[in-house]
mmCIF file of C-alpha atoms in Angstrom:
data_model
loop_
_atom_site.group_PDB
_atom_site.id
_atom_site.type_symbol
_atom_site.label_atom_id
_atom_site.label_comp_id
_atom_site.label_asym_id
_atom_site.label_seq_id
_atom_site.Cartn_x
_atom_site.Cartn_y
_atom_site.Cartn_z
ATOM 1 C CA UNK F 1 37.318 -10.294 16.715
ATOM 2 C CA UNK F 2 34.388 -8.051 15.255
ATOM 3 C CA UNK F 3 35.986 -8.414 11.542
ATOM 4 C CA UNK F 4 37.526 -11.746 11.671
ATOM 5 C CA UNK F 5 36.700 -14.605 9.900
ATOM 6 C CA UNK F 6 37.664 -16.769 12.521
ATOM 7 C CA UNK F 7 35.191 -15.805 15.397
ATOM 8 C CA UNK F 8 32.704 -18.270 15.202
ATOM 9 C CA UNK F 9 35.428 -21.147 15.916
ATOM 10 C CA UNK F 10 37.894 -18.588 18.296
ATOM 11 C CA UNK F 11 38.167 -20.796 21.329
ATOM 12 C CA UNK F 12 39.359 -17.391 23.082
ATOM 13 C CA UNK F 13 36.310 -15.085 21.518
ATOM 14 C CA UNK F 14 33.593 -18.131 22.611
ATOM 15 C CA UNK F 15 35.437 -18.211 26.550
ATOM 16 C CA UNK F 16 35.101 -13.986 26.000
ATOM 17 C CA UNK F 17 31.567 -14.400 25.668
ATOM 18 C CA UNK F 18 30.684 -17.023 28.191
ATOM 19 C CA UNK F 19 32.471 -14.771 30.838
ATOM 20 C CA UNK F 20 30.056 -11.950 29.779
ATOM 21 C CA UNK F 21 26.970 -14.150 29.521
ATOM 22 C CA UNK F 22 27.812 -15.372 33.134
ATOM 23 C CA UNK F 23 28.673 -11.155 33.983
ATOM 24 C CA UNK F 24 25.472 -10.633 33.124
ATOM 25 C CA UNK F 25 23.138 -13.184 34.887
ATOM 26 C CA UNK F 26 24.953 -11.180 38.100
ATOM 27 C CA UNK F 27 23.386 -8.528 40.691
ATOM 28 C CA UNK F 28 24.056 -5.601 39.919
ATOM 29 C CA UNK F 29 23.502 -2.327 42.184
ATOM 30 C CA UNK F 30 20.684 -0.114 40.434
ATOM 31 C CA UNK F 31 22.295 3.068 41.522
ATOM 32 C CA UNK F 32 25.936 3.873 40.184
ATOM 33 C CA UNK F 33 28.117 6.715 40.853
ATOM 34 C CA UNK F 34 28.731 8.764 38.195
ATOM 35 C CA UNK F 35 33.003 6.986 37.963
ATOM 36 C CA UNK F 36 31.561 3.664 38.348
ATOM 37 C CA UNK F 37 28.535 4.400 35.934
ATOM 38 C CA UNK F 38 31.303 5.114 33.352
ATOM 39 C CA UNK F 39 33.174 2.111 34.246
ATOM 40 C CA UNK F 40 30.482 -0.022 34.148
ATOM 41 C CA UNK F 41 29.412 1.169 30.691
ATOM 42 C CA UNK F 42 32.801 1.219 29.381
ATOM 43 C CA UNK F 43 33.388 -2.700 30.039
ATOM 44 C CA UNK F 44 29.141 -3.082 28.888
ATOM 45 C CA UNK F 45 30.388 -1.683 25.390
ATOM 46 C CA UNK F 46 33.752 -3.961 25.131
ATOM 47 C CA UNK F 47 31.386 -6.771 25.976
ATOM 48 C CA UNK F 48 28.857 -6.059 23.385
ATOM 49 C CA UNK F 49 31.144 -5.781 20.442
ATOM 50 C CA UNK F 50 32.605 -8.924 21.987
ATOM 51 C CA UNK F 51 29.475 -10.737 21.887
ATOM 52 C CA UNK F 52 28.431 -8.748 18.980
ATOM 53 C CA UNK F 53 31.592 -10.400 16.740
ATOM 54 C CA UNK F 54 30.521 -13.920 18.289
ATOM 55 C CA UNK F 55 27.184 -13.911 17.318
ATOM 56 C CA UNK F 56 27.902 -12.559 13.902
ATOM 57 C CA UNK F 57 30.333 -15.353 13.367
ATOM 58 C CA UNK F 58 27.797 -18.094 14.889
ATOM 59 C CA UNK F 59 24.668 -16.883 12.617
ATOM 60 C CA UNK F 60 27.238 -16.597 9.497
ATOM 61 C CA UNK F 61 28.289 -20.203 10.407
ATOM 62 C CA UNK F 62 24.884 -22.312 11.075
ATOM 63 C CA UNK F 63 23.474 -20.146 8.086
ATOM 64 C CA UNK F 64 26.539 -21.752 6.193
ATOM 65 C CA UNK F 65 24.819 -25.178 7.291
ATOM 66 C CA UNK F 66 21.544 -25.201 7.215
ATOM 67 C CA UNK F 67 22.284 -23.725 3.064
ATOM 68 C CA UNK F 68 24.122 -27.601 3.126
ATOM 69 C CA UNK F 69 21.195 -29.177 4.480
ATOM 70 C CA UNK F 70 22.776 -29.676 8.032
ATOM 71 C CA UNK F 71 20.757 -29.151 11.093
ATOM 72 C CA UNK F 72 21.550 -26.822 13.329
ATOM 73 C CA UNK F 73 19.281 -26.521 16.580
ATOM 74 C CA UNK F 74 16.854 -24.580 17.784
ATOM 75 C CA UNK F 75 17.722 -22.404 14.310
ATOM 76 C CA UNK F 76 16.065 -22.487 10.763
ATOM 77 C CA UNK F 77 16.097 -20.375 8.179
ATOM 78 C CA UNK F 78 13.044 -18.377 7.435
ATOM 79 C CA UNK F 79 11.983 -15.777 4.491
ATOM 80 C CA UNK F 80 11.467 -12.514 4.973
ATOM 81 C CA UNK F 81 9.694 -10.116 2.645
ATOM 82 C CA UNK F 82 12.246 -7.529 0.692
ATOM 83 C CA UNK F 83 10.556 -4.636 -0.590
ATOM 84 C CA UNK F 84 8.108 -3.779 -3.405
ATOM 85 C CA UNK F 85 10.025 -2.972 -6.580
ATOM 86 C CA UNK F 86 8.980 -2.711 -9.972
ATOM 87 C CA UNK F 87 9.161 -4.859 -12.098
ATOM 88 C CA UNK F 88 8.501 -3.517 -15.507
ATOM 89 C CA UNK F 89 10.911 -1.101 -17.186
ATOM 90 C CA UNK F 90 10.779 2.682 -15.754
ATOM 91 C CA UNK F 91 9.366 3.872 -19.188
ATOM 92 C CA UNK F 92 6.530 1.497 -18.520
ATOM 93 C CA UNK F 93 6.141 2.323 -14.999
ATOM 94 C CA UNK F 94 5.890 6.307 -16.165
ATOM 95 C CA UNK F 95 2.948 5.608 -18.577
ATOM 96 C CA UNK F 96 0.863 3.502 -16.115
ATOM 97 C CA UNK F 97 1.278 6.081 -13.112
ATOM 98 C CA UNK F 98 -0.020 8.478 -16.721
ATOM 99 C CA UNK F 99 -2.831 6.075 -16.743
ATOM 100 C CA UNK F 100 -4.345 6.702 -13.384
ATOM 101 C CA UNK F 101 -3.559 10.795 -13.782
ATOM 102 C CA UNK F 102 0.010 10.437 -11.335
ATOM 103 C CA UNK F 103 2.821 11.425 -11.587
ATOM 104 C CA UNK F 104 5.368 8.647 -10.849
ATOM 105 C CA UNK F 105 8.764 10.438 -11.363
ATOM 106 C CA UNK F 106 10.947 12.240 -9.307
ATOM 107 C CA UNK F 107 14.967 12.144 -10.369
ATOM 108 C CA UNK F 108 14.546 8.950 -11.377
ATOM 109 C CA UNK F 109 11.119 6.337 -10.910
ATOM 110 C CA UNK F 110 9.581 6.686 -7.446
ATOM 111 C CA UNK F 111 9.208 3.507 -5.493
ATOM 112 C CA UNK F 112 6.059 0.969 -6.009
ATOM 113 C CA UNK F 113 5.449 1.599 -2.466
ATOM 114 C CA UNK F 114 5.867 5.398 -2.938
ATOM 115 C CA UNK F 115 3.438 5.312 -5.967
ATOM 116 C CA UNK F 116 0.570 3.541 -3.409
ATOM 117 C CA UNK F 117 0.908 6.277 -0.743
ATOM 118 C CA UNK F 118 0.603 9.028 -3.761
ATOM 119 C CA UNK F 119 -2.954 7.397 -4.662
ATOM 120 C CA UNK F 120 -2.440 4.248 -7.136
ATOM 121 C CA UNK F 121 -4.299 1.899 -7.214
ATOM 122 C CA UNK F 122 -2.586 -1.022 -4.811
ATOM 123 C CA UNK F 123 -3.860 -3.596 -6.843
ATOM 124 C CA UNK F 124 -2.193 -1.986 -9.921
ATOM 125 C CA UNK F 125 0.879 -1.954 -8.708
ATOM 126 C CA UNK F 126 0.972 -5.055 -7.672
ATOM 127 C CA UNK F 127 0.367 -6.053 -10.804
ATOM 128 C CA UNK F 128 3.393 -4.967 -12.300
ATOM 129 C CA UNK F 129 5.570 -4.847 -9.054
ATOM 130 C CA UNK F 130 6.809 -7.275 -6.791
ATOM 131 C CA UNK F 131 8.682 -8.124 -3.043
ATOM 132 C CA UNK F 132 11.466 -9.857 -3.023
ATOM 133 C CA UNK F 133 12.195 -11.869 -0.362
ATOM 134 C CA UNK F 134 15.069 -13.590 1.598
ATOM 135 C CA UNK F 135 16.693 -15.390 4.571
ATOM 136 C CA UNK F 136 16.810 -14.772 7.479
ATOM 137 C CA UNK F 137 18.193 -16.751 11.233
ATOM 138 C CA UNK F 138 15.038 -17.341 13.433
ATOM 139 C CA UNK F 139 15.399 -18.601 17.002
ATOM 140 C CA UNK F 140 13.410 -21.829 17.108
ATOM 141 C CA UNK F 141 11.976 -24.001 20.094
ATOM 142 C CA UNK F 142 10.171 -26.396 18.218
ATOM 143 C CA UNK F 143 7.032 -24.248 18.939
ATOM 144 C CA UNK F 144 6.153 -24.493 15.752
ATOM 145 C CA UNK F 145 6.250 -27.921 14.919
ATOM 146 C CA UNK F 146 3.981 -28.598 18.124
ATOM 147 C CA UNK F 147 1.350 -25.846 17.044
ATOM 148 C CA UNK F 148 1.163 -27.269 13.816
ATOM 149 C CA UNK F 149 1.351 -31.307 14.847
ATOM 150 C CA UNK F 150 -1.238 -30.144 17.466
ATOM 151 C CA UNK F 151 -3.766 -29.217 15.231
ATOM 152 C CA UNK F 152 -7.030 -31.119 13.981
ATOM 153 C CA UNK F 153 -7.111 -32.178 10.385
#
């Protein structure tokens, strides 16, 4: 199930995932004998794999629908900051480092964050490097909208 392309629309995986969720809601003994512990661990590891398969399929489907302009209840795509990357050629990065008395070369040019950690001024690095962004599916129960609209202008 974990790598099946139909996991987001599979009724069998849906039923298995719901059964796992119901199992999780039940009461479990706090202290288990070694045999019981091993059995439960095995069951829960299998359940984790099934839930992961279902979740990744549903998240992928939700992201696709939202990107197509559909409204998926309780979810939105949020920007996520990426890593700081050089946006000039490596040779220019090395020259910039030399201007500040810093060797920014390993076997290849070090990252902007490493240059800052090495002591190069952050504002100088930020003029020649930029953070990328990506999107991530995040839960949205309406709290953001309530907060935004409750503010007085």
